[in-house]
Amino acid sequence: MALRSDETAASDKMCVVQAPVLDCTDAPWTRVNHNGNSPDAAGNASRYDSTLPHFASGTDKRCVMRLRYNITTDDYDPFNTDSNSNQNIQEGIVSPIEQNPLVDVGASGRPLRLALNTNQYGRTFQDRTHAYRMLPRTTAMAGKLIHNLNVRGKRGNIVQTYPAVEYDFIPNRATISTEDLVHIQWTGSNSHNNQPNGGDGQTGDAGEGKGGTDRSNFLESQGEIENYPAPYENTTVWSKVKSLTTPTATGKDIAVGSSLPDITAELLR
């Protein structure tokens, strides 16, 4: 496909990669008002797995990702209710919902008040936009599957982190072959601020290390039921890893994390 601003100038041609078909699908099922795991995600947190686009030009690309969290409710007609339905007694308009209404339950009883917060009905709760750059693969990466290993959650105990979570890896479990690559990617923080007002959770940053810092580590354990890291001398994974971005790095360099750049690791046979 070519776009031309001038039919007489061949130099104005430019290659445009056709966008893939939009993936319009239902969100993972969860129980009502639940911020946790979903059976649709094999018991893990609700998520959407995406594949990064491929650009045949082999040049850097500037990309934008926009994430929106919307909620739709069936307590009123969501398609025919808008600001024109806002309550206006003088105009004779009665809103389909109201804050903490009194409800007549009959049987000559006293009315009951519902805990109804109109701020929690149909609207956009979150709208986040992230800009990033996609770099072309190196020759050593050609044709290989790259797994992106990230960290979710933040520092603190379960109450302090709500509605987020305590630290966890994403993906929670990864099946990686000896031919695959792993891009370990996280940032951390020197100024983690979880002081008053704490919002939904309590304030504080329970955990080890200097207050306000936020760090993650990648360690080997002796088994799934173990909750204690193995000493480097007893590990097996680091002797089977090499860096494609820093070929001279040893397994110990990668494990200890000296002044190396971001590492893309390949599990050796």
PDB file of C-alpha atoms in Angstrom:
ATOM      1  CA  MET A   1       0.000   0.000   0.000  1.00  0.00           C
ATOM      2  CA  ALA A   2       1.386   3.444  -0.908  1.00  0.00           C
ATOM      3  CA  LEU A   3       0.344   6.978  -0.017  1.00  0.00           C
ATOM      4  CA  ARG A   4       1.318   9.789  -2.343  1.00  0.00           C
ATOM      5  CA  SER A   5       1.018  13.496  -1.691  1.00  0.00           C
ATOM      6  CA  ASP A   6       2.003  14.244  -5.272  1.00  0.00           C
ATOM      7  CA  GLU A   7       1.216  11.876  -8.120  1.00  0.00           C
ATOM      8  CA  THR A   8       4.273  13.153 -10.004  1.00  0.00           C
ATOM      9  CA  ALA A   9       6.812  12.575  -7.231  1.00  0.00           C
ATOM     10  CA  ALA A  10       7.839   8.950  -6.728  1.00  0.00           C
ATOM     11  CA  SER A  11       9.913   9.993  -3.711  1.00  0.00           C
ATOM     12  CA  ASP A  12       6.697  10.784  -1.829  1.00  0.00           C
ATOM     13  CA  LYS A  13       5.767   7.106  -1.681  1.00  0.00           C
ATOM     14  CA  MET A  14       5.772   5.517   1.734  1.00  0.00           C
ATOM     15  CA  CYS A  15       5.057   1.993   2.917  1.00  0.00           C
ATOM     16  CA  VAL A  16       2.162   1.593   5.339  1.00  0.00           C
ATOM     17  CA  VAL A  17       1.736  -1.604   7.329  1.00  0.00           C
ATOM     18  CA  GLN A  18      -1.905  -2.580   7.423  1.00  0.00           C
ATOM     19  CA  ALA A  19      -3.245  -2.818  10.949  1.00  0.00           C
ATOM     20  CA  PRO A  20      -4.495  -6.227  12.107  1.00  0.00           C
ATOM     21  CA  VAL A  21      -8.194  -6.899  12.515  1.00  0.00           C
ATOM     22  CA  LEU A  22      -9.514  -5.514  15.795  1.00  0.00           C
ATOM     23  CA  ASP A  23      -9.917  -8.105  18.540  1.00  0.00           C
ATOM     24  CA  CYS A  24     -13.347  -7.360  19.988  1.00  0.00           C
ATOM     25  CA  THR A  25     -14.042  -9.877  22.732  1.00  0.00           C
ATOM     26  CA  ASP A  26     -15.717 -10.203  26.113  1.00  0.00           C
ATOM     27  CA  ALA A  27     -13.746  -9.291  29.212  1.00  0.00           C
ATOM     28  CA  PRO A  28     -12.774 -12.194  31.507  1.00  0.00           C
ATOM     29  CA  TRP A  29     -15.590 -13.189  33.849  1.00  0.00           C
ATOM     30  CA  THR A  30     -15.376 -12.293  37.527  1.00  0.00           C
ATOM     31  CA  ARG A  31     -17.930 -12.077  40.262  1.00  0.00           C
ATOM     32  CA  VAL A  32     -19.492  -8.660  40.765  1.00  0.00           C
ATOM     33  CA  ASN A  33     -17.182  -5.927  42.099  1.00  0.00           C
ATOM     34  CA  HIS A  34     -14.216  -8.283  42.266  1.00  0.00           C
ATOM     35  CA  ASN A  35     -10.621  -7.155  41.738  1.00  0.00           C
ATOM     36  CA  GLY A  36      -9.055 -10.593  41.748  1.00  0.00           C
ATOM     37  CA  ASN A  37      -8.660 -13.789  39.772  1.00  0.00           C
ATOM     38  CA  SER A  38     -10.871 -15.124  37.011  1.00  0.00           C
ATOM     39  CA  PRO A  39     -11.637 -18.693  35.888  1.00  0.00           C
ATOM     40  CA  ASP A  40     -11.299 -17.396  32.321  1.00  0.00           C
ATOM     41  CA  ALA A  41      -7.633 -16.650  33.098  1.00  0.00           C
ATOM     42  CA  ALA A  42      -6.963 -20.141  34.518  1.00  0.00           C
ATOM     43  CA  GLY A  43      -7.333 -18.856  38.068  1.00  0.00           C
ATOM     44  CA  ASN A  44      -4.991 -15.910  37.532  1.00  0.00           C
ATOM     45  CA  ALA A  45      -5.791 -12.208  37.583  1.00  0.00           C
ATOM     46  CA  SER A  46      -7.980 -10.913  34.764  1.00  0.00           C
ATOM     47  CA  ARG A  47      -5.837  -9.924  31.814  1.00  0.00           C
ATOM     48  CA  TYR A  48      -5.504  -9.474  28.095  1.00  0.00           C
ATOM     49  CA  ASP A  49      -2.563 -11.147  26.350  1.00  0.00           C
ATOM     50  CA  SER A  50      -1.351  -9.155  23.376  1.00  0.00           C
ATOM     51  CA  THR A  51       1.270  -9.656  20.678  1.00  0.00           C
ATOM     52  CA  LEU A  52       3.464  -6.727  19.728  1.00  0.00           C
ATOM     53  CA  PRO A  53       3.058  -5.627  16.102  1.00  0.00           C
ATOM     54  CA  HIS A  54       5.716  -6.365  13.505  1.00  0.00           C
ATOM     55  CA  PHE A  55       7.082  -3.652  11.223  1.00  0.00           C
ATOM     56  CA  ALA A  56       8.810  -4.852   8.092  1.00  0.00           C
ATOM     57  CA  SER A  57      10.815  -1.625   7.695  1.00  0.00           C
ATOM     58  CA  GLY A  58      13.235  -2.622  10.471  1.00  0.00           C
ATOM     59  CA  THR A  59      13.318   0.925  11.886  1.00  0.00           C
ATOM     60  CA  ASP A  60      12.418   2.321  15.299  1.00  0.00           C
ATOM     61  CA  LYS A  61       8.713   2.952  15.770  1.00  0.00           C
ATOM     62  CA  ARG A  62       6.984   5.283  18.187  1.00  0.00           C
ATOM     63  CA  CYS A  63       3.874   3.632  19.618  1.00  0.00           C
ATOM     64  CA  VAL A  64       1.028   4.638  21.895  1.00  0.00           C
ATOM     65  CA  MET A  65      -1.032   2.306  24.070  1.00  0.00           C
ATOM     66  CA  ARG A  66      -4.293   3.565  25.539  1.00  0.00           C
ATOM     67  CA  LEU A  67      -6.008   1.564  28.282  1.00  0.00           C
ATOM     68  CA  ARG A  68      -9.536   2.393  29.401  1.00  0.00           C
ATOM     69  CA  TYR A  69     -11.553   0.794  32.172  1.00  0.00           C
ATOM     70  CA  ASN A  70     -15.256   1.329  31.577  1.00  0.00           C
ATOM     71  CA  ILE A  71     -18.247   0.050  33.476  1.00  0.00           C
ATOM     72  CA  THR A  72     -21.763  -0.454  32.137  1.00  0.00           C
ATOM     73  CA  THR A  73     -24.727  -1.127  34.388  1.00  0.00           C
ATOM     74  CA  ASP A  74     -28.169  -2.556  33.652  1.00  0.00           C
ATOM     75  CA  ASP A  75     -29.872  -0.686  36.503  1.00  0.00           C
ATOM     76  CA  TYR A  76     -31.113   1.709  33.815  1.00  0.00           C
ATOM     77  CA  ASP A  77     -31.108   1.813  30.020  1.00  0.00           C
ATOM     78  CA  PRO A  78     -27.391   2.392  29.265  1.00  0.00           C
ATOM     79  CA  PHE A  79     -27.964   3.292  25.611  1.00  0.00           C
ATOM     80  CA  ASN A  80     -30.689   5.901  26.098  1.00  0.00           C
ATOM     81  CA  THR A  81     -29.584   7.522  29.344  1.00  0.00           C
ATOM     82  CA  ASP A  82     -27.326  10.580  29.262  1.00  0.00           C
ATOM     83  CA  SER A  83     -27.038  14.028  30.835  1.00  0.00           C
ATOM     84  CA  ASN A  84     -30.565  14.835  29.648  1.00  0.00           C
ATOM     85  CA  SER A  85     -31.749  12.356  32.283  1.00  0.00           C
ATOM     86  CA  ASN A  86     -30.197  14.322  35.165  1.00  0.00           C
ATOM     87  CA  GLN A  87     -32.785  15.087  37.797  1.00  0.00           C
ATOM     88  CA  ASN A  88     -34.536  18.434  37.310  1.00  0.00           C
ATOM     89  CA  ILE A  89     -37.691  18.744  39.420  1.00  0.00           C
ATOM     90  CA  GLN A  90     -38.653  22.065  37.826  1.00  0.00           C
ATOM     91  CA  GLU A  91     -38.590  20.450  34.406  1.00  0.00           C
ATOM     92  CA  GLY A  92     -40.329  17.340  35.658  1.00  0.00           C
ATOM     93  CA  ILE A  93     -37.286  15.118  35.036  1.00  0.00           C
ATOM     94  CA  VAL A  94     -36.716  12.339  37.566  1.00  0.00           C
ATOM     95  CA  SER A  95     -33.330  10.658  37.430  1.00  0.00           C
ATOM     96  CA  PRO A  96     -33.442   6.859  36.995  1.00  0.00           C
ATOM     97  CA  ILE A  97     -31.067   6.560  39.971  1.00  0.00           C
ATOM     98  CA  GLU A  98     -30.363   8.638  43.055  1.00  0.00           C
ATOM     99  CA  GLN A  99     -27.837   8.622  45.862  1.00  0.00           C
ATOM    100  CA  ASN A 100     -28.703   6.233  48.715  1.00  0.00           C
ATOM    101  CA  PRO A 101     -32.438   6.090  47.971  1.00  0.00           C
ATOM    102  CA  LEU A 102     -35.156   5.018  50.397  1.00  0.00           C
ATOM    103  CA  VAL A 103     -37.015   1.991  49.030  1.00  0.00           C
ATOM    104  CA  ASP A 104     -40.512   0.920  50.015  1.00  0.00           C
ATOM    105  CA  VAL A 105     -40.346  -2.824  50.611  1.00  0.00           C
ATOM    106  CA  GLY A 106     -44.093  -3.094  51.333  1.00  0.00           C
ATOM    107  CA  ALA A 107     -45.900  -4.962  54.106  1.00  0.00           C
ATOM    108  CA  SER A 108     -46.406  -1.631  55.914  1.00  0.00           C
ATOM    109  CA  GLY A 109     -42.803  -1.750  56.968  1.00  0.00           C
ATOM    110  CA  ARG A 110     -40.323   1.073  57.252  1.00  0.00           C
ATOM    111  CA  PRO A 111     -38.500   1.927  54.044  1.00  0.00           C
ATOM    112  CA  LEU A 112     -34.956   0.685  53.658  1.00  0.00           C
ATOM    113  CA  ARG A 113     -32.063   2.785  52.397  1.00  0.00           C
ATOM    114  CA  LEU A 114     -29.918   1.291  49.653  1.00  0.00           C
ATOM    115  CA  ALA A 115     -26.151   1.874  49.673  1.00  0.00           C
ATOM    116  CA  LEU A 116     -26.077   3.304  46.145  1.00  0.00           C
ATOM    117  CA  ASN A 117     -23.258   5.576  45.051  1.00  0.00           C
ATOM    118  CA  THR A 118     -24.105   7.216  41.727  1.00  0.00           C
ATOM    119  CA  ASN A 119     -20.359   7.803  41.127  1.00  0.00           C
ATOM    120  CA  GLN A 120     -19.947   4.049  40.767  1.00  0.00           C
ATOM    121  CA  TYR A 121     -22.397   3.623  37.910  1.00  0.00           C
ATOM    122  CA  GLY A 122     -21.773   3.690  34.152  1.00  0.00           C
ATOM    123  CA  ARG A 123     -18.645   5.706  33.435  1.00  0.00           C
ATOM    124  CA  THR A 124     -14.953   5.516  32.595  1.00  0.00           C
ATOM    125  CA  PHE A 125     -12.985   4.755  35.756  1.00  0.00           C
ATOM    126  CA  GLN A 126      -9.476   4.759  34.289  1.00  0.00           C
ATOM    127  CA  ASP A 127      -8.044   6.183  31.080  1.00  0.00           C
ATOM    128  CA  ARG A 128      -4.278   5.728  30.811  1.00  0.00           C
ATOM    129  CA  THR A 129      -2.044   6.395  27.817  1.00  0.00           C
ATOM    130  CA  HIS A 130       1.539   5.120  27.542  1.00  0.00           C
ATOM    131  CA  ALA A 131       4.042   6.096  24.835  1.00  0.00           C
ATOM    132  CA  TYR A 132       6.914   3.769  24.004  1.00  0.00           C
ATOM    133  CA  ARG A 133       9.439   2.921  21.304  1.00  0.00           C
ATOM    134  CA  MET A 134       9.753  -0.392  19.506  1.00  0.00           C
ATOM    135  CA  LEU A 135      13.253  -1.287  18.333  1.00  0.00           C
ATOM    136  CA  PRO A 136      14.141  -3.662  15.509  1.00  0.00           C
ATOM    137  CA  ARG A 137      15.450  -7.085  16.424  1.00  0.00           C
ATOM    138  CA  THR A 138      19.098  -7.869  16.174  1.00  0.00           C
ATOM    139  CA  THR A 139      20.314 -10.646  13.890  1.00  0.00           C
ATOM    140  CA  ALA A 140      20.636 -13.000  16.886  1.00  0.00           C
ATOM    141  CA  MET A 141      16.963 -12.435  17.742  1.00  0.00           C
ATOM    142  CA  ALA A 142      15.608 -13.142  14.263  1.00  0.00           C
ATOM    143  CA  GLY A 143      12.869 -15.768  14.160  1.00  0.00           C
ATOM    144  CA  LYS A 144      12.809 -16.324  17.915  1.00  0.00           C
ATOM    145  CA  LEU A 145       9.876 -16.018  20.298  1.00  0.00           C
ATOM    146  CA  ILE A 146      10.483 -13.327  22.927  1.00  0.00           C
ATOM    147  CA  HIS A 147       8.677 -13.615  26.277  1.00  0.00           C
ATOM    148  CA  ASN A 148       8.267 -10.340  28.163  1.00  0.00           C
ATOM    149  CA  LEU A 149       8.668 -10.918  31.925  1.00  0.00           C
ATOM    150  CA  ASN A 150       7.276  -8.077  33.998  1.00  0.00           C
ATOM    151  CA  VAL A 151       6.353  -7.323  37.602  1.00  0.00           C
ATOM    152  CA  ARG A 152       2.936  -6.230  38.769  1.00  0.00           C
ATOM    153  CA  GLY A 153       1.874  -4.890  42.144  1.00  0.00           C
ATOM    154  CA  LYS A 154       3.708  -2.596  44.526  1.00  0.00           C
ATOM    155  CA  ARG A 155       5.485  -2.532  47.853  1.00  0.00           C
ATOM    156  CA  GLY A 156       3.378  -3.033  50.966  1.00  0.00           C
ATOM    157  CA  ASN A 157       1.182  -5.621  52.616  1.00  0.00           C
ATOM    158  CA  ILE A 158      -2.142  -6.764  51.179  1.00  0.00           C
ATOM    159  CA  VAL A 159      -4.089  -3.954  52.853  1.00  0.00           C
ATOM    160  CA  GLN A 160      -1.617  -1.206  51.943  1.00  0.00           C
ATOM    161  CA  THR A 161      -1.490  -2.176  48.280  1.00  0.00           C
ATOM    162  CA  TYR A 162      -5.253  -2.495  47.693  1.00  0.00           C
ATOM    163  CA  PRO A 163      -6.774  -2.210  45.104  1.00  0.00           C
ATOM    164  CA  ALA A 164      -3.442  -3.235  43.574  1.00  0.00           C
ATOM    165  CA  VAL A 165      -1.676  -6.359  44.835  1.00  0.00           C
ATOM    166  CA  GLU A 166       1.563  -7.354  46.481  1.00  0.00           C
ATOM    167  CA  TYR A 167       4.369  -8.199  44.066  1.00  0.00           C
ATOM    168  CA  ASP A 168       3.864 -10.870  41.455  1.00  0.00           C
ATOM    169  CA  PHE A 169       5.443 -11.802  38.140  1.00  0.00           C
ATOM    170  CA  ILE A 170       3.602 -11.448  34.840  1.00  0.00           C
ATOM    171  CA  PRO A 171       3.151 -13.971  33.352  1.00  0.00           C
ATOM    172  CA  ASN A 172       2.615 -15.947  36.566  1.00  0.00           C
ATOM    173  CA  ARG A 173       3.790 -19.138  34.855  1.00  0.00           C
ATOM    174  CA  ALA A 174       5.691 -19.270  31.600  1.00  0.00           C
ATOM    175  CA  THR A 175       6.448 -22.247  29.392  1.00  0.00           C
ATOM    176  CA  ILE A 176       9.707 -21.377  27.659  1.00  0.00           C
ATOM    177  CA  SER A 177      11.702 -23.547  25.299  1.00  0.00           C
ATOM    178  CA  THR A 178      15.473 -23.569  24.960  1.00  0.00           C
ATOM    179  CA  GLU A 179      15.092 -21.680  21.675  1.00  0.00           C
ATOM    180  CA  ASP A 180      13.071 -18.819  23.179  1.00  0.00           C
ATOM    181  CA  LEU A 181      14.232 -15.464  24.533  1.00  0.00           C
ATOM    182  CA  VAL A 182      13.183 -13.756  27.757  1.00  0.00           C
ATOM    183  CA  HIS A 183      13.084  -9.990  28.075  1.00  0.00           C
ATOM    184  CA  ILE A 184      13.194  -9.204  31.804  1.00  0.00           C
ATOM    185  CA  GLN A 185      11.729  -5.736  32.184  1.00  0.00           C
ATOM    186  CA  TRP A 186      10.911  -3.707  35.260  1.00  0.00           C
ATOM    187  CA  THR A 187      11.828  -0.271  36.563  1.00  0.00           C
ATOM    188  CA  GLY A 188      11.392   0.091  40.337  1.00  0.00           C
ATOM    189  CA  SER A 189      11.281   3.424  42.120  1.00  0.00           C
ATOM    190  CA  ASN A 190      13.295   5.615  44.474  1.00  0.00           C
ATOM    191  CA  SER A 191      10.272   7.627  45.563  1.00  0.00           C
ATOM    192  CA  HIS A 192       7.436   5.207  46.294  1.00  0.00           C
ATOM    193  CA  ASN A 193       4.865   7.327  48.116  1.00  0.00           C
ATOM    194  CA  ASN A 194       2.135   5.531  50.013  1.00  0.00           C
ATOM    195  CA  GLN A 195       1.506   8.124  52.671  1.00  0.00           C
ATOM    196  CA  PRO A 196      -1.842   9.632  53.752  1.00  0.00           C
ATOM    197  CA  ASN A 197      -4.383   9.843  52.141  1.00  0.00           C
ATOM    198  CA  GLY A 198      -4.315   6.094  51.525  1.00  0.00           C
ATOM    199  CA  GLY A 199      -7.394   5.901  49.304  1.00  0.00           C
ATOM    200  CA  ASP A 200      -8.957   2.445  49.360  1.00  0.00           C
ATOM    201  CA  GLY A 201      -6.145   0.882  51.380  1.00  0.00           C
ATOM    202  CA  GLN A 202      -4.094   1.813  54.411  1.00  0.00           C
ATOM    203  CA  THR A 203      -0.936   3.871  54.137  1.00  0.00           C
ATOM    204  CA  GLY A 204       2.579   2.521  54.580  1.00  0.00           C
ATOM    205  CA  ASP A 205       5.100   0.457  52.630  1.00  0.00           C
ATOM    206  CA  ALA A 206       5.688  -2.719  54.628  1.00  0.00           C
ATOM    207  CA  GLY A 207       8.690  -4.605  53.301  1.00  0.00           C
ATOM    208  CA  GLU A 208      12.449  -4.666  53.385  1.00  0.00           C
ATOM    209  CA  GLY A 209      14.802  -1.927  52.315  1.00  0.00           C
ATOM    210  CA  LYS A 210      14.873   1.830  52.741  1.00  0.00           C
ATOM    211  CA  GLY A 211      11.442   3.397  53.065  1.00  0.00           C
ATOM    212  CA  GLY A 212      10.157   4.786  49.784  1.00  0.00           C
ATOM    213  CA  THR A 213      12.263   2.489  47.600  1.00  0.00           C
ATOM    214  CA  ASP A 214      10.654  -0.079  45.340  1.00  0.00           C
ATOM    215  CA  ARG A 215      12.812  -2.926  44.002  1.00  0.00           C
ATOM    216  CA  SER A 216      12.351  -6.386  42.506  1.00  0.00           C
ATOM    217  CA  ASN A 217      14.743  -9.316  42.306  1.00  0.00           C
ATOM    218  CA  PHE A 218      14.874 -12.473  40.212  1.00  0.00           C
ATOM    219  CA  LEU A 219      15.964 -15.440  42.348  1.00  0.00           C
ATOM    220  CA  GLU A 220      15.967 -19.220  42.114  1.00  0.00           C
ATOM    221  CA  SER A 221      14.369 -21.469  44.728  1.00  0.00           C
ATOM    222  CA  GLN A 222      14.819 -25.198  45.268  1.00  0.00           C
ATOM    223  CA  GLY A 223      11.150 -25.987  44.582  1.00  0.00           C
ATOM    224  CA  GLU A 224       7.652 -24.601  44.242  1.00  0.00           C
ATOM    225  CA  ILE A 225       6.861 -25.112  47.923  1.00  0.00           C
ATOM    226  CA  GLU A 226      10.015 -23.302  49.041  1.00  0.00           C
ATOM    227  CA  ASN A 227       9.800 -19.688  50.162  1.00  0.00           C
ATOM    228  CA  TYR A 228      13.522 -19.107  50.553  1.00  0.00           C
ATOM    229  CA  PRO A 229      16.052 -18.193  47.844  1.00  0.00           C
ATOM    230  CA  ALA A 230      18.859 -20.583  46.994  1.00  0.00           C
ATOM    231  CA  PRO A 231      22.459 -19.327  47.308  1.00  0.00           C
ATOM    232  CA  TYR A 232      23.988 -18.516  43.945  1.00  0.00           C
ATOM    233  CA  GLU A 233      26.475 -21.387  44.348  1.00  0.00           C
ATOM    234  CA  ASN A 234      23.550 -23.861  44.542  1.00  0.00           C
ATOM    235  CA  THR A 235      21.620 -22.505  41.560  1.00  0.00           C
ATOM    236  CA  THR A 236      21.359 -24.175  38.169  1.00  0.00           C
ATOM    237  CA  VAL A 237      19.558 -21.677  35.956  1.00  0.00           C
ATOM    238  CA  TRP A 238      22.332 -19.069  35.681  1.00  0.00           C
ATOM    239  CA  SER A 239      24.814 -21.505  34.172  1.00  0.00           C
ATOM    240  CA  LYS A 240      22.306 -22.069  31.330  1.00  0.00           C
ATOM    241  CA  VAL A 241      21.665 -18.423  30.488  1.00  0.00           C
ATOM    242  CA  LYS A 242      23.469 -16.053  28.175  1.00  0.00           C
ATOM    243  CA  SER A 243      22.843 -12.455  27.183  1.00  0.00           C
ATOM    244  CA  LEU A 244      22.272 -11.495  23.568  1.00  0.00           C
ATOM    245  CA  THR A 245      22.662  -7.782  24.233  1.00  0.00           C
ATOM    246  CA  THR A 246      25.889  -8.256  26.237  1.00  0.00           C
ATOM    247  CA  PRO A 247      27.495 -11.479  24.947  1.00  0.00           C
ATOM    248  CA  THR A 248      30.501 -11.139  27.267  1.00  0.00           C
ATOM    249  CA  ALA A 249      28.312 -11.278  30.385  1.00  0.00           C
ATOM    250  CA  THR A 250      28.668 -14.405  32.478  1.00  0.00           C
ATOM    251  CA  GLY A 251      25.839 -16.133  34.294  1.00  0.00           C
ATOM    252  CA  LYS A 252      27.054 -14.524  37.496  1.00  0.00           C
ATOM    253  CA  ASP A 253      27.043 -11.078  35.856  1.00  0.00           C
ATOM    254  CA  ILE A 254      23.418 -11.597  34.880  1.00  0.00           C
ATOM    255  CA  ALA A 255      22.409 -13.009  38.280  1.00  0.00           C
ATOM    256  CA  VAL A 256      24.142 -10.399  40.419  1.00  0.00           C
ATOM    257  CA  GLY A 257      23.174  -7.574  38.065  1.00  0.00           C
ATOM    258  CA  SER A 258      26.324  -5.499  37.794  1.00  0.00           C
ATOM    259  CA  SER A 259      26.365  -2.408  35.580  1.00  0.00           C
ATOM    260  CA  LEU A 260      24.881  -4.328  32.658  1.00  0.00           C
ATOM    261  CA  PRO A 261      22.209  -2.931  30.354  1.00  0.00           C
ATOM    262  CA  ASP A 262      18.770  -4.485  29.966  1.00  0.00           C
ATOM    263  CA  ILE A 263      19.327  -8.166  29.273  1.00  0.00           C
ATOM    264  CA  THR A 264      17.618 -10.439  26.812  1.00  0.00           C
ATOM    265  CA  ALA A 265      18.484 -13.943  27.947  1.00  0.00           C
ATOM    266  CA  GLU A 266      18.477 -17.137  25.961  1.00  0.00           C
ATOM    267  CA  LEU A 267      18.114 -20.463  27.727  1.00  0.00           C
ATOM    268  CA  LEU A 268      20.760 -22.787  26.366  1.00  0.00           C
ATOM    269  CA  ARG A 269      20.248 -26.410  25.511  1.00  0.00           C
TER     270      ARG A 269
END
